[in-house]
Tab-separated table of C-alpha atoms in Angstrom:
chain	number	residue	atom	x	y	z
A	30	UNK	CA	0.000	0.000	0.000
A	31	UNK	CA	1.481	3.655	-1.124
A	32	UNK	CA	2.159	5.892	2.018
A	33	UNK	CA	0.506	9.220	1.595
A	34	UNK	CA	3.122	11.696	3.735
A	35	UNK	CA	1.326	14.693	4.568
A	36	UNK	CA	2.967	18.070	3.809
A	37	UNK	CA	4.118	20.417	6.260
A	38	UNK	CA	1.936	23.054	7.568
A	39	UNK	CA	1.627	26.247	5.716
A	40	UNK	CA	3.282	29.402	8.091
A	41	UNK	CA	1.004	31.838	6.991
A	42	UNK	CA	-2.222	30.961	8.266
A	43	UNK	CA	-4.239	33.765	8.932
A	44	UNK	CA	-5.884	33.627	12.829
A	45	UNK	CA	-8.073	35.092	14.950
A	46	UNK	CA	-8.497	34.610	18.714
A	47	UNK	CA	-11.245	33.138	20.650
A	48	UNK	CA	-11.554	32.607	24.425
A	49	UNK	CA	-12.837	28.866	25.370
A	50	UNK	CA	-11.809	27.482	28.640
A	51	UNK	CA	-10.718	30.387	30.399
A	52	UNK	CA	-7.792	30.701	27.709
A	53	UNK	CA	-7.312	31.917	24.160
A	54	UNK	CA	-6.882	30.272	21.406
A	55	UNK	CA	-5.899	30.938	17.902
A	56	UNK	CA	-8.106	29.473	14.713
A	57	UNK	CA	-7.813	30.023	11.184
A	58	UNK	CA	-10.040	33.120	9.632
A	59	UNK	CA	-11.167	30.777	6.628
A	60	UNK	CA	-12.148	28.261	9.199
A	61	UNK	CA	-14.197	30.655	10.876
A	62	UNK	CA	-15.668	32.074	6.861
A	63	UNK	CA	-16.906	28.289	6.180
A	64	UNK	CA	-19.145	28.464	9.680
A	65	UNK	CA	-20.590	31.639	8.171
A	66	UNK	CA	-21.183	30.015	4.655
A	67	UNK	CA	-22.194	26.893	6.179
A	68	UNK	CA	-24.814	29.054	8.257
A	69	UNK	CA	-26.111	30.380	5.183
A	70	UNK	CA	-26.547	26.684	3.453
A	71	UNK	CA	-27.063	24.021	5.569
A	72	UNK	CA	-30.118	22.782	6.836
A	73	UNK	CA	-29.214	22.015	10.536
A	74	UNK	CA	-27.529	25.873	11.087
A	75	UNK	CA	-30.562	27.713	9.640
A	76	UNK	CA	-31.829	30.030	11.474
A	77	UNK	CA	-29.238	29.562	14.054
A	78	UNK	CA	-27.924	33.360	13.217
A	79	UNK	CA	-28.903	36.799	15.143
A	80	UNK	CA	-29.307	38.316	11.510
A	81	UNK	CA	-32.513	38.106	9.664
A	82	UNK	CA	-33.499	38.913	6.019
A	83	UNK	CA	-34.367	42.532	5.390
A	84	UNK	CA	-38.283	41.144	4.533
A	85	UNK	CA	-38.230	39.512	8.019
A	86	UNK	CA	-37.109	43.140	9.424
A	87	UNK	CA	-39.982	44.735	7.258
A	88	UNK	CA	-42.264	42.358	8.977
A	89	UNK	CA	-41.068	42.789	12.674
A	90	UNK	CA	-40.802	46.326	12.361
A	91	UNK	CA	-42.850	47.550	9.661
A	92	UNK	CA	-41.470	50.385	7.451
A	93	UNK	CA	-41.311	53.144	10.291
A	94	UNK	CA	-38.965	50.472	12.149
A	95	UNK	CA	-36.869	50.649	9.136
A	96	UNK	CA	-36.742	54.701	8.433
A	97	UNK	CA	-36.040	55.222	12.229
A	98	UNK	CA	-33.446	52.941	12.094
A	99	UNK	CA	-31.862	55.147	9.134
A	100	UNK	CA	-32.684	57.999	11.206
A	101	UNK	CA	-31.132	57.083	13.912
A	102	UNK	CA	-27.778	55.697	11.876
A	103	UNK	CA	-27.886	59.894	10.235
A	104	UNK	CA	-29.318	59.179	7.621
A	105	UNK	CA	-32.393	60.106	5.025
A	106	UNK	CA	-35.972	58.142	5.865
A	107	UNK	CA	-35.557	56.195	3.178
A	108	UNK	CA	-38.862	56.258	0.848
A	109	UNK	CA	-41.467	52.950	0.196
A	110	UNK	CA	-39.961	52.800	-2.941
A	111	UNK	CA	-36.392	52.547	-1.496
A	112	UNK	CA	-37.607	49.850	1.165
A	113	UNK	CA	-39.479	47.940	-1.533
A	114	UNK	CA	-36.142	47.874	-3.844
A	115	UNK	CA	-33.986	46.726	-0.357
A	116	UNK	CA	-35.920	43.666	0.069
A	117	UNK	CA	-36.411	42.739	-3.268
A	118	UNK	CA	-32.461	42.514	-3.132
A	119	UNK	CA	-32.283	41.383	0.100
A	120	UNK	CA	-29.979	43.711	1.982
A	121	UNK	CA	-30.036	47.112	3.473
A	122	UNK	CA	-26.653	48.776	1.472
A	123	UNK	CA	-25.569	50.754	4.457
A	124	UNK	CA	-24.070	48.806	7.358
A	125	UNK	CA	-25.059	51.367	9.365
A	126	UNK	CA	-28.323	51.264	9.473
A	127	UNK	CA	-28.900	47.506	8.931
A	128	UNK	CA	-26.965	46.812	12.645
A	129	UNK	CA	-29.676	49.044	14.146
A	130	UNK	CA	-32.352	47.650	12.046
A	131	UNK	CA	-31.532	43.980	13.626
A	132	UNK	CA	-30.781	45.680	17.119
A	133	UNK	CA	-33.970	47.357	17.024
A	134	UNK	CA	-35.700	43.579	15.418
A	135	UNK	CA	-34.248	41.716	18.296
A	136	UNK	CA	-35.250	43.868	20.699
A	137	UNK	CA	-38.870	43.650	19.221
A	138	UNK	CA	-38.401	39.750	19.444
A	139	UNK	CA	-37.711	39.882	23.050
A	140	UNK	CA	-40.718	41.375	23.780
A	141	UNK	CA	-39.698	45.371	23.381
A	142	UNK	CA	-38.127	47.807	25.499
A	143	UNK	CA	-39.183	47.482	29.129
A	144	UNK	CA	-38.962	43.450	28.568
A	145	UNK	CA	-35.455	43.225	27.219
A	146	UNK	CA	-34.726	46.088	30.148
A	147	UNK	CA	-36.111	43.907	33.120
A	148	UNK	CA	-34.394	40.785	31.540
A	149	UNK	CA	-30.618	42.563	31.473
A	150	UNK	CA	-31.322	44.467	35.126
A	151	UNK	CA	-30.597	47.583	33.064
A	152	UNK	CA	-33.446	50.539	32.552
A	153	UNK	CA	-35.668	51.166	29.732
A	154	UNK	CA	-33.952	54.215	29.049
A	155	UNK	CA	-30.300	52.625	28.448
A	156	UNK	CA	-32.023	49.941	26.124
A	157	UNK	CA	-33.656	52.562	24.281
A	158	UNK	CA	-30.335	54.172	23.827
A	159	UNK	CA	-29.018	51.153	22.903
A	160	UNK	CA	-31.633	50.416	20.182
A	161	UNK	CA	-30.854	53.990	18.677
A	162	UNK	CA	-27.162	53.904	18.495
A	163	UNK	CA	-26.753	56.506	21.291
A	164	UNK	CA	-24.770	53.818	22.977
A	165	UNK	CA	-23.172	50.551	20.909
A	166	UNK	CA	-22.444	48.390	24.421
A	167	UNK	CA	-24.222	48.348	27.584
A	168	UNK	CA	-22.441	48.198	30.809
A	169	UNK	CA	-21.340	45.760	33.558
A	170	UNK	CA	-22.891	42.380	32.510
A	171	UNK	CA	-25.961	43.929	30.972
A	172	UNK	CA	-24.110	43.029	27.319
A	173	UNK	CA	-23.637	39.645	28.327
A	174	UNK	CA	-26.990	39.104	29.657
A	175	UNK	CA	-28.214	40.719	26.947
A	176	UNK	CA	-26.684	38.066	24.498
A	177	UNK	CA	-27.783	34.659	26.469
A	178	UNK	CA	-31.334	35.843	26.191
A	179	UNK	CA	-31.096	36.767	22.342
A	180	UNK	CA	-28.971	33.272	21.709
A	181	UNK	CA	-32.087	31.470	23.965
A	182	UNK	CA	-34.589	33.263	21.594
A	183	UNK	CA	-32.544	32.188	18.515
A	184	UNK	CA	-32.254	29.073	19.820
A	185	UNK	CA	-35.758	28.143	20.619
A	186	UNK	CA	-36.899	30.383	16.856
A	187	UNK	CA	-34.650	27.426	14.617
A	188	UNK	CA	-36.275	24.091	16.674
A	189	UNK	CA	-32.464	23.185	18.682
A	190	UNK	CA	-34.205	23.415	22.150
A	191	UNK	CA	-37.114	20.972	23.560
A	192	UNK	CA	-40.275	22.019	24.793
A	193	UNK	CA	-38.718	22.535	27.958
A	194	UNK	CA	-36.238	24.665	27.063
A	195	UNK	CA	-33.158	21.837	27.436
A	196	UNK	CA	-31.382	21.883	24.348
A	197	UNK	CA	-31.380	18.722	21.561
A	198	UNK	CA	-27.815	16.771	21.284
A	199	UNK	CA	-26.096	17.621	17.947
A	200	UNK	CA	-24.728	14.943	15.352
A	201	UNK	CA	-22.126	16.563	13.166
A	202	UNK	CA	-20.152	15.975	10.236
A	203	UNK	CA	-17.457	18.798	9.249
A	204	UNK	CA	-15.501	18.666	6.126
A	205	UNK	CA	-12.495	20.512	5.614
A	206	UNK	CA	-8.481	21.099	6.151
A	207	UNK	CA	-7.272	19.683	9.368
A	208	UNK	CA	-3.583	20.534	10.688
A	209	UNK	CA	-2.309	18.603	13.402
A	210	UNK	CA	0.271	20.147	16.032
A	211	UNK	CA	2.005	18.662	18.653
A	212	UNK	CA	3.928	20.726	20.679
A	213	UNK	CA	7.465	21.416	19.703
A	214	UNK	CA	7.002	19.284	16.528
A	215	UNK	CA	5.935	20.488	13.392
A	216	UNK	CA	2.832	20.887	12.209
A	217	UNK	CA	1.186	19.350	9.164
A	218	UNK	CA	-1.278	19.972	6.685
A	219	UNK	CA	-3.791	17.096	5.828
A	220	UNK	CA	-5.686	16.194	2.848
A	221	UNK	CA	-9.466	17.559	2.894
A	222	UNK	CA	-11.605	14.940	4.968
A	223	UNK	CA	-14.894	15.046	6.588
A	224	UNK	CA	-14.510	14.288	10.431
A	225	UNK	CA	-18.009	12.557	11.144
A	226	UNK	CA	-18.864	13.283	14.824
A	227	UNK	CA	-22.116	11.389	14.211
A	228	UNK	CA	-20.562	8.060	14.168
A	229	UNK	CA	-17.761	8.785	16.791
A	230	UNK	CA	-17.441	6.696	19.806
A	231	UNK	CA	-17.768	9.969	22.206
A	232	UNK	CA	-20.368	11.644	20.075
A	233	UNK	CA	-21.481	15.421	21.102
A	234	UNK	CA	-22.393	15.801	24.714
A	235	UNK	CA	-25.211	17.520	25.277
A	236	UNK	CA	-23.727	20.321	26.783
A	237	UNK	CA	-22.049	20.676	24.209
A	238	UNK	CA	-24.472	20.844	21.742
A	239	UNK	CA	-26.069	23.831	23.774
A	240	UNK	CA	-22.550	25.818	23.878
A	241	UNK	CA	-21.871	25.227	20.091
A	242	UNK	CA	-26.063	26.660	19.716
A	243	UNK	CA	-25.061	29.203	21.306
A	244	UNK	CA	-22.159	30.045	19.709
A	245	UNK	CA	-24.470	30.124	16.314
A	246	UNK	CA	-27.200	31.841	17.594
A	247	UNK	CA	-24.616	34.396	18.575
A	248	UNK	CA	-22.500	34.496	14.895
A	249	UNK	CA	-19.100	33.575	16.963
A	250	UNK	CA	-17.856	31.622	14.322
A	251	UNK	CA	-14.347	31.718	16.034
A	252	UNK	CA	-16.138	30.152	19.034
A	253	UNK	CA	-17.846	27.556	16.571
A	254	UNK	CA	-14.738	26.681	15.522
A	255	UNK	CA	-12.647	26.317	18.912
A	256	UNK	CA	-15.248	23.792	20.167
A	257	UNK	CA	-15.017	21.565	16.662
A	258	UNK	CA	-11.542	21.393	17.345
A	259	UNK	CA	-11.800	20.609	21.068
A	260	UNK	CA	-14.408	17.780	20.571
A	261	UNK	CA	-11.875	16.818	17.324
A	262	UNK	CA	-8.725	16.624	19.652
A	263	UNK	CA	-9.635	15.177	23.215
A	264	UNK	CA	-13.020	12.735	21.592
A	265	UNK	CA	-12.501	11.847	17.994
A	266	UNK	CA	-11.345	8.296	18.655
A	267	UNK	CA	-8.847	9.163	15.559
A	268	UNK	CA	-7.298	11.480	17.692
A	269	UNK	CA	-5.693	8.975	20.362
A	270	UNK	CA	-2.405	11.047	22.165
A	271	UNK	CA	-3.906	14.389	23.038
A	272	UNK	CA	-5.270	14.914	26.434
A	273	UNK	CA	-5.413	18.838	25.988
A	274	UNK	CA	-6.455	21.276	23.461
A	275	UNK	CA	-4.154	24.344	23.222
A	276	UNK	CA	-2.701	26.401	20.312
A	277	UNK	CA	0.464	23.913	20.580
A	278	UNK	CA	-1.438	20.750	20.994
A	279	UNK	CA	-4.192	18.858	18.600
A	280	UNK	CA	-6.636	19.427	15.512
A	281	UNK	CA	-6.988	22.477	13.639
A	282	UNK	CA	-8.872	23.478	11.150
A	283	UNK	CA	-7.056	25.305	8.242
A	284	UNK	CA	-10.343	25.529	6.063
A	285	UNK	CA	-14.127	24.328	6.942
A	286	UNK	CA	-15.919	23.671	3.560
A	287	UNK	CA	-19.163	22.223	5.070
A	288	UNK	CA	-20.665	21.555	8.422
A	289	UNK	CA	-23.862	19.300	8.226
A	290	UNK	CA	-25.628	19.195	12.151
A	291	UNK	CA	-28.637	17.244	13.033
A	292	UNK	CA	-30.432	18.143	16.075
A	293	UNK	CA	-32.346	15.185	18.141
């Protein structure tokens, strides 16, 4: 049988860094691009994503939701025509206002103002702020808080979470570029192959299926990403040597192409 040698890692790996653990680690930026394409694509990630389409926005908060949010970003109202031609093309061209039309979507979705304000322990008036733009991040843990409730909403909106709010167990197959690394030893690039979760001896705990929801619901595709790799290096039964997942130590993704997730 021919021995396929892989070739050594490429140096120039563009990274990001995500905290997991209580620690930071680096993945790759085109790892992170595939979760958002992936998001976009496949069936189990839909509507997993704190961004809607701009007809969904129309729909939430009508056409006055839509000028105020241009408003508020300094800009013209924009005119019925204008909002008719922005979601017949499905996007808002000004990145401006599109943030503050989601913000101020969300916020509808979590029951308005004085809801999302008791839910955070902040007041109406500092959500209200927040919905305009006055302020882009809310203080002490009210930003945090602020993001479990919209990931729980996102969550139980795309069918991952039972009747009872506990979250469905995840069966995943990813296919991409893995690079393995192993402390002081080189890295090395693999061949393109589809790590199948689903079939793995250890397969997705349940916890975390709800942490790599989350992580979805909240677009942190870096964090998507770090917990693939952790699952990849201390459970894939492929993966027999590592006992810790570090920057140093285990899989990494170079490139995602496709993630396919079941939810049950």
């Amino acid at each position: 049988m021919a021995l396929h040698l892989p070739k050594k890692r490429s140096k120039s790996v563009p990274q990001t860094a995500v905290g997991l653990d209580g620690m930071h680690v680096k993945v790759a930026a085109a790892a992170t691009a595939g979760v958002a394409k992936s998001q976009q694509t496949s069936r189990g990630l839909a509507g997993l994503t704190t961004t809607v389409s701009v007809g969904q926005l129309r729909t939430e908060i009508g056409r006055e939701g839509l000028r105020q949010a241009a408003i508020d970003a300094g800009r013209r109202a924009p005119s019925d025509r204008t909002l008719r031609r922005w979601v017949q093309q499905g996007r808002i061209p000004h990145a401006d206002v599109n943030e503050l039309a989601q913000r101020r979507a969300a916020i509808e979705r979590l029951g308005g103002v004085a809801a999302v304000a008791q839910q955070i322990g902040r007041t109406p008036s500092a959500v209200s702020r927040y919905r305009s733009g006055k302020t882009n991040e809310l203080r002490n843990d009210a930003a945090s808080k602020l993001r479990a409730v919209k990931a729980q909403d996102t969550m139980q909106r795309a069918g991952v979470l039972r009747p009872d709010g506990t979250p469905k167990r995840a069966t995943i197959r990813v296919k991409g570029r893995v690079g393995v690394r192993n402390g002081s030893e080189a890295g090395y690039d693999f061949r393109t192959r589809t790590l199948d979760f689903a079939n793995s001896d250890v397969p997705f705990t349940v916890e975390e299926s709800q942490a790599l929801a989350a992580a979805l619901a909240n677009d942190d595709h870096g964090r998507v990403v770090a917990i693939l790799e952790r699952h990849a290096t201390l459970e894939y039964p492929e993966n027999k040597g590592f006992d810790v997942y570090s920057d140093e130590f285990g899989f990494h993704f170079e490139a995602i192409e496709d993630i396919q997730i079941d939810w049950a």
